[in-house]
Amino acid sequence: MNIHVKKHSGELVPFEPKKLRHSLSKSEASEEEVEKVFRSIQPRLYHGITTRELYELAFDLLRNHRDSYAARYSLKKALRDLGPEGFYFEKWIGKLFANAGYQTTTGKTVQGHAVTHEIDVIATKGTTMLAIECKFRNDVDAKISVTTPMYFLSRVKDIKELSFSFFETSQQFTDGWLVTNAYLTTDSIRFGEYYNLNMLAWDYPAQNSIKNQADDLALYPITCLTNLSNAEKSALLKNGCILVRDLVENPEYLQSLQTASSQKKRILIEAQELIHQPVESEK
């Protein structure tokens, strides 16, 4: 079949069955379920089908099997749903580093050698203190150009060798991280690797990318859950419930939602399944 898929940018690219099967398998559906979903998608394909249509089709079919499959499959969109400005994406990145044993804080302003800088996330562990720059993008195919790591490198240089007080101690920034939910251009990667700049993106580095860390560590944003409306997701985020894990550990977050108790139970079951927690049995 000479099927081409239309990307968000309007570019047509060949449909890759292997790539679709792989993305479906990331939902943690069984091989049999993945194959069943794939076979259901095939007859609905047509030349020029958009990536959004393909995503929605796969999402709905996975959800027919299990809500948590669709939730896991929706990770990329769920990160974009932490917008529109990226404030909650910074909170989520803070959680990512906190999971690695760092103390974190967000949205702090520091005085550098030359100018002031707003640091999106500050993370400390032992004698290490990191300045983390978060570049949030709403565009599905967005890429971070080389000018961004160039600019960030100069910011890191301006705040190094100065002492700052965070978490009741005074220390200096030892390194910087450039983090994005988007992609990095080839030049961005080349520049970052040449200057030993730490960078984390949707698919970079290959074995430790954002998507891999979220899946491997079950650090899913609350916006993954399929049983939540957009208004309910916003309400939970405003109350500080950033991770699905936050909801599982503190189900009282659900009390702020104006929804039936049966729906709250369904939300919690999906959350437990998503992060591999035992599902509460019926009493």
Tab-separated table of C-alpha atoms in Angstrom:
chain	number	residue	atom	x	y	z
A	1	MET	CA	0.000	0.000	0.000
A	2	ASN	CA	1.390	3.372	-1.033
A	3	ILE	CA	0.101	5.169	2.060
A	4	HIS	CA	1.584	8.466	3.184
A	5	VAL	CA	0.795	10.178	6.482
A	6	LYS	CA	0.434	13.954	6.740
A	7	LYS	CA	2.382	15.451	9.632
A	8	HIS	CA	1.277	18.535	11.574
A	9	SER	CA	3.584	20.627	9.375
A	10	GLY	CA	1.811	19.406	6.230
A	11	GLU	CA	4.723	17.205	5.155
A	12	LEU	CA	3.791	13.796	3.753
A	13	VAL	CA	5.870	10.866	4.999
A	14	PRO	CA	5.565	7.135	4.193
A	15	PHE	CA	3.402	5.119	6.580
A	16	GLU	CA	5.655	2.787	8.593
A	17	PRO	CA	3.808	-0.283	9.948
A	18	LYS	CA	6.776	-1.263	12.132
A	19	LYS	CA	6.851	2.181	13.757
A	20	LEU	CA	3.109	2.052	14.491
A	21	ARG	CA	3.375	-1.428	16.012
A	22	HIS	CA	6.245	-0.231	18.209
A	23	SER	CA	4.292	2.801	19.466
A	24	LEU	CA	1.285	0.578	20.203
A	25	SER	CA	3.493	-1.826	22.163
A	26	LYS	CA	4.649	1.073	24.382
A	27	SER	CA	1.104	1.094	25.763
A	28	GLU	CA	2.031	-2.243	27.430
A	29	ALA	CA	-0.822	-3.999	25.685
A	30	SER	CA	-0.074	-7.666	24.996
A	31	GLU	CA	1.303	-8.752	21.629
A	32	GLU	CA	-2.102	-10.200	20.793
A	33	GLU	CA	-3.881	-6.959	21.704
A	34	VAL	CA	-1.366	-4.865	19.760
A	35	GLU	CA	-1.868	-7.035	16.688
A	36	LYS	CA	-5.645	-6.807	17.036
A	37	VAL	CA	-5.482	-2.996	17.223
A	38	PHE	CA	-3.085	-2.873	14.281
A	39	ARG	CA	-5.370	-5.047	12.143
A	40	SER	CA	-8.326	-2.800	13.031
A	41	ILE	CA	-6.383	0.294	11.932
A	42	GLN	CA	-5.178	-1.086	8.590
A	43	PRO	CA	-8.482	-0.958	6.628
A	44	ARG	CA	-9.079	2.616	7.825
A	45	LEU	CA	-5.828	3.970	6.436
A	46	TYR	CA	-5.860	6.173	3.367
A	47	HIS	CA	-3.317	8.283	1.506
A	48	GLY	CA	-2.945	11.609	3.335
A	49	ILE	CA	-4.341	10.494	6.688
A	50	THR	CA	-3.101	12.940	9.306
A	51	THR	CA	-0.925	11.980	12.255
A	52	ARG	CA	-3.692	13.315	14.494
A	53	GLU	CA	-6.316	11.051	12.897
A	54	LEU	CA	-3.975	8.075	13.181
A	55	TYR	CA	-3.266	8.888	16.838
A	56	GLU	CA	-6.964	9.261	17.710
A	57	LEU	CA	-7.810	6.018	15.958
A	58	ALA	CA	-5.107	4.096	17.826
A	59	PHE	CA	-6.030	5.808	21.112
A	60	ASP	CA	-9.709	4.838	20.846
A	61	LEU	CA	-8.932	1.246	19.884
A	62	LEU	CA	-6.456	0.837	22.754
A	63	ARG	CA	-8.973	2.305	25.167
A	64	ASN	CA	-11.478	-0.354	24.067
A	65	HIS	CA	-9.071	-2.859	25.611
A	66	ARG	CA	-8.028	-0.914	28.711
A	67	ASP	CA	-8.026	2.752	29.775
A	68	SER	CA	-4.445	2.543	31.026
A	69	TYR	CA	-3.217	1.388	27.588
A	70	ALA	CA	-4.618	4.539	25.996
A	71	ALA	CA	-3.296	6.675	28.866
A	72	ARG	CA	0.236	5.341	28.401
A	73	TYR	CA	-0.030	5.780	24.621
A	74	SER	CA	-1.060	9.435	25.092
A	75	LEU	CA	2.125	10.500	26.924
A	76	LYS	CA	3.354	12.912	24.255
A	77	LYS	CA	-0.010	14.696	24.101
A	78	ALA	CA	-0.278	14.624	27.889
A	79	LEU	CA	2.989	16.562	28.162
A	80	ARG	CA	1.644	19.179	25.740
A	81	ASP	CA	-1.466	19.368	27.915
A	82	LEU	CA	0.745	20.677	30.729
A	83	GLY	CA	0.585	23.991	28.830
A	84	PRO	CA	-0.331	26.320	27.377
A	85	GLU	CA	2.570	28.248	28.935
A	86	GLY	CA	4.589	25.343	30.295
A	87	PHE	CA	4.319	26.249	33.989
A	88	TYR	CA	3.184	22.733	34.890
A	89	PHE	CA	5.782	21.198	32.594
A	90	GLU	CA	8.409	22.831	34.825
A	91	LYS	CA	6.675	21.299	37.857
A	92	TRP	CA	6.734	17.900	36.160
A	93	ILE	CA	10.452	18.210	35.372
A	94	GLY	CA	10.992	19.087	39.031
A	95	LYS	CA	9.269	15.816	39.927
A	96	LEU	CA	11.476	13.953	37.445
A	97	PHE	CA	14.652	15.191	39.130
A	98	ALA	CA	13.160	14.746	42.609
A	99	ASN	CA	12.644	11.087	41.740
A	100	ALA	CA	16.422	10.888	41.166
A	101	GLY	CA	17.045	12.128	44.713
A	102	TYR	CA	17.305	15.877	44.143
A	103	GLN	CA	15.676	18.632	46.150
A	104	THR	CA	13.931	20.879	43.661
A	105	THR	CA	12.303	24.271	43.424
A	106	THR	CA	10.887	26.148	40.433
A	107	GLY	CA	10.715	29.688	39.073
A	108	LYS	CA	13.550	31.349	40.987
A	109	THR	CA	15.442	34.495	39.937
A	110	VAL	CA	19.188	34.803	40.544
A	111	GLN	CA	21.724	37.536	39.887
A	112	GLY	CA	24.505	36.467	37.561
A	113	HIS	CA	27.826	38.170	36.939
A	114	ALA	CA	26.231	40.419	34.310
A	115	VAL	CA	22.443	40.099	34.399
A	116	THR	CA	19.597	38.461	36.313
A	117	HIS	CA	18.231	35.093	35.249
A	118	GLU	CA	14.972	33.290	35.965
A	119	ILE	CA	15.832	29.624	36.490
A	120	ASP	CA	12.945	27.299	35.664
A	121	VAL	CA	14.050	24.472	37.970
A	122	ILE	CA	16.847	24.372	40.527
A	123	ALA	CA	17.894	20.915	41.720
A	124	THR	CA	20.437	20.066	44.404
A	125	LYS	CA	21.903	16.791	45.635
A	126	GLY	CA	24.983	16.762	47.828
A	127	THR	CA	27.496	19.192	46.362
A	128	THR	CA	25.705	19.286	42.994
A	129	MET	CA	23.410	22.167	42.079
A	130	LEU	CA	21.755	22.240	38.669
A	131	ALA	CA	20.209	25.096	36.711
A	132	ILE	CA	17.498	23.574	34.527
A	133	GLU	CA	16.044	25.441	31.558
A	134	CYS	CA	12.681	24.097	30.358
A	135	LYS	CA	11.617	24.714	26.769
A	136	PHE	CA	7.959	23.815	26.450
A	137	ARG	CA	6.336	23.513	23.028
A	138	ASN	CA	2.664	23.037	22.054
A	139	ASP	CA	3.479	22.155	18.436
A	140	VAL	CA	3.456	18.384	17.807
A	141	ASP	CA	6.548	18.437	15.572
A	142	ALA	CA	8.386	21.371	17.197
A	143	LYS	CA	12.189	21.318	17.191
A	144	ILE	CA	14.619	23.270	19.338
A	145	SER	CA	17.125	25.076	17.110
A	146	VAL	CA	20.833	25.441	17.862
A	147	THR	CA	20.381	29.046	19.037
A	148	THR	CA	18.678	27.753	22.209
A	149	PRO	CA	21.590	25.664	23.578
A	150	MET	CA	23.958	28.464	22.516
A	151	TYR	CA	21.952	30.972	24.561
A	152	PHE	CA	21.586	28.614	27.504
A	153	LEU	CA	25.312	27.903	27.621
A	154	SER	CA	25.962	31.627	28.022
A	155	ARG	CA	23.411	31.794	30.861
A	156	VAL	CA	25.093	28.930	32.688
A	157	LYS	CA	28.455	30.658	32.316
A	158	ASP	CA	27.008	33.880	33.780
A	159	ILE	CA	25.767	32.187	36.983
A	160	LYS	CA	28.718	29.871	37.629
A	161	GLU	CA	31.296	30.585	40.369
A	162	LEU	CA	28.716	32.545	42.358
A	163	SER	CA	27.149	31.367	45.614
A	164	PHE	CA	23.380	31.131	46.069
A	165	SER	CA	21.267	30.043	49.023
A	166	PHE	CA	18.680	27.339	48.421
A	167	PHE	CA	17.358	24.643	50.750
A	168	GLU	CA	19.041	26.289	53.754
A	169	THR	CA	22.538	26.007	52.334
A	170	SER	CA	24.829	28.137	50.203
A	171	GLN	CA	26.454	26.624	47.129
A	172	GLN	CA	27.360	27.253	43.519
A	173	PHE	CA	25.780	25.961	40.337
A	174	THR	CA	27.837	23.031	39.115
A	175	ASP	CA	26.021	22.331	35.856
A	176	GLY	CA	23.091	23.142	33.625
A	177	TRP	CA	20.403	21.090	31.894
A	178	LEU	CA	18.374	22.055	28.828
A	179	VAL	CA	15.087	20.134	28.866
A	180	THR	CA	12.257	20.105	26.330
A	181	ASN	CA	9.150	18.098	25.492
A	182	ALA	CA	9.953	18.745	21.806
A	183	TYR	CA	12.718	17.487	19.522
A	184	LEU	CA	16.282	18.757	19.105
A	185	THR	CA	17.693	19.624	15.693
A	186	THR	CA	20.840	17.855	14.526
A	187	ASP	CA	22.826	21.081	15.051
A	188	SER	CA	21.474	21.420	18.601
A	189	ILE	CA	22.630	17.906	19.439
A	190	ARG	CA	26.022	18.444	17.801
A	191	PHE	CA	26.553	21.717	19.671
A	192	GLY	CA	25.424	20.291	23.010
A	193	GLU	CA	27.625	17.227	22.713
A	194	TYR	CA	30.661	19.274	21.682
A	195	TYR	CA	30.324	21.556	24.724
A	196	ASN	CA	29.222	18.778	27.097
A	197	LEU	CA	25.870	20.462	27.679
A	198	ASN	CA	23.331	18.212	29.380
A	199	MET	CA	20.209	17.971	27.220
A	200	LEU	CA	16.982	16.036	27.603
A	201	ALA	CA	14.255	15.933	24.959
A	202	TRP	CA	11.266	13.839	23.927
A	203	ASP	CA	13.513	11.340	22.103
A	204	TYR	CA	17.010	12.327	23.302
A	205	PRO	CA	19.231	10.801	24.514
A	206	ALA	CA	18.043	7.594	22.882
A	207	GLN	CA	18.143	5.332	25.937
A	208	ASN	CA	17.276	7.925	28.557
A	209	SER	CA	14.870	10.303	26.810
A	210	ILE	CA	11.854	11.924	28.409
A	211	LYS	CA	9.509	9.326	26.943
A	212	ASN	CA	11.705	6.457	28.160
A	213	GLN	CA	12.114	7.891	31.655
A	214	ALA	CA	8.381	8.517	32.021
A	215	ASP	CA	7.622	4.941	30.959
A	216	ASP	CA	10.459	3.231	32.831
A	217	LEU	CA	9.856	5.124	36.084
A	218	ALA	CA	6.045	5.389	35.700
A	219	LEU	CA	6.311	9.164	36.140
A	220	TYR	CA	3.219	9.959	34.117
A	221	PRO	CA	1.681	13.440	34.292
A	222	ILE	CA	-1.895	13.570	35.571
A	223	THR	CA	-2.946	14.739	32.098
A	224	CYS	CA	-2.456	11.155	30.843
A	225	LEU	CA	-5.622	9.891	32.513
A	226	THR	CA	-8.396	9.247	30.004
A	227	ASN	CA	-11.230	9.375	32.541
A	228	LEU	CA	-10.534	13.009	33.459
A	229	SER	CA	-12.091	15.947	31.605
A	230	ASN	CA	-9.882	18.890	30.664
A	231	ALA	CA	-11.485	20.942	33.457
A	232	GLU	CA	-10.759	18.182	35.984
A	233	LYS	CA	-7.142	17.921	34.838
A	234	SER	CA	-6.749	21.693	35.296
A	235	ALA	CA	-8.293	21.526	38.766
A	236	LEU	CA	-5.940	18.766	39.883
A	237	LEU	CA	-2.893	20.573	38.495
A	238	LYS	CA	-3.877	23.774	40.314
A	239	ASN	CA	-4.120	21.767	43.544
A	240	GLY	CA	-0.568	20.486	43.075
A	241	CYS	CA	-1.429	17.030	41.741
A	242	ILE	CA	1.167	16.802	38.956
A	243	LEU	CA	1.844	13.073	38.687
A	244	VAL	CA	-0.539	10.146	38.407
A	245	ARG	CA	1.496	8.782	41.308
A	246	ASP	CA	0.466	11.833	43.388
A	247	LEU	CA	-3.172	10.865	42.926
A	248	VAL	CA	-2.597	7.214	43.813
A	249	GLU	CA	-0.686	8.148	46.956
A	250	ASN	CA	-3.209	10.846	47.910
A	251	PRO	CA	-6.690	9.883	46.600
A	252	GLU	CA	-8.150	12.815	48.551
A	253	TYR	CA	-7.223	14.968	45.548
A	254	LEU	CA	-10.364	13.508	43.965
A	255	GLN	CA	-12.538	15.198	46.586
A	256	SER	CA	-12.095	18.502	44.765
A	257	LEU	CA	-13.760	17.080	41.628
A	258	GLN	CA	-17.489	17.536	41.107
A	259	THR	CA	-18.143	14.044	39.801
A	260	ALA	CA	-19.905	10.875	40.936
A	261	SER	CA	-18.156	8.537	43.355
A	262	SER	CA	-18.344	5.736	40.764
A	263	GLN	CA	-16.433	7.921	38.287
A	264	LYS	CA	-13.854	8.804	40.950
A	265	LYS	CA	-13.315	5.098	41.536
A	266	ARG	CA	-12.836	4.534	37.815
A	267	ILE	CA	-10.270	7.373	37.700
A	268	LEU	CA	-8.359	5.876	40.618
A	269	ILE	CA	-8.360	2.372	39.111
A	270	GLU	CA	-6.951	3.725	35.840
A	271	ALA	CA	-4.280	5.619	37.797
A	272	GLN	CA	-3.306	2.515	39.762
A	273	GLU	CA	-3.064	0.395	36.636
A	274	LEU	CA	-0.996	3.044	34.872
A	275	ILE	CA	1.736	3.104	37.507
A	276	HIS	CA	1.528	-0.640	38.219
A	277	GLN	CA	-0.022	-0.328	41.659
A	278	PRO	CA	-2.391	-3.030	42.942
A	279	VAL	CA	-5.965	-2.036	42.105
A	280	GLU	CA	-8.223	-1.634	45.118
A	281	SER	CA	-10.709	-4.470	45.304
A	282	GLU	CA	-14.437	-4.030	45.819
A	283	LYS	CA	-15.418	-3.915	49.474
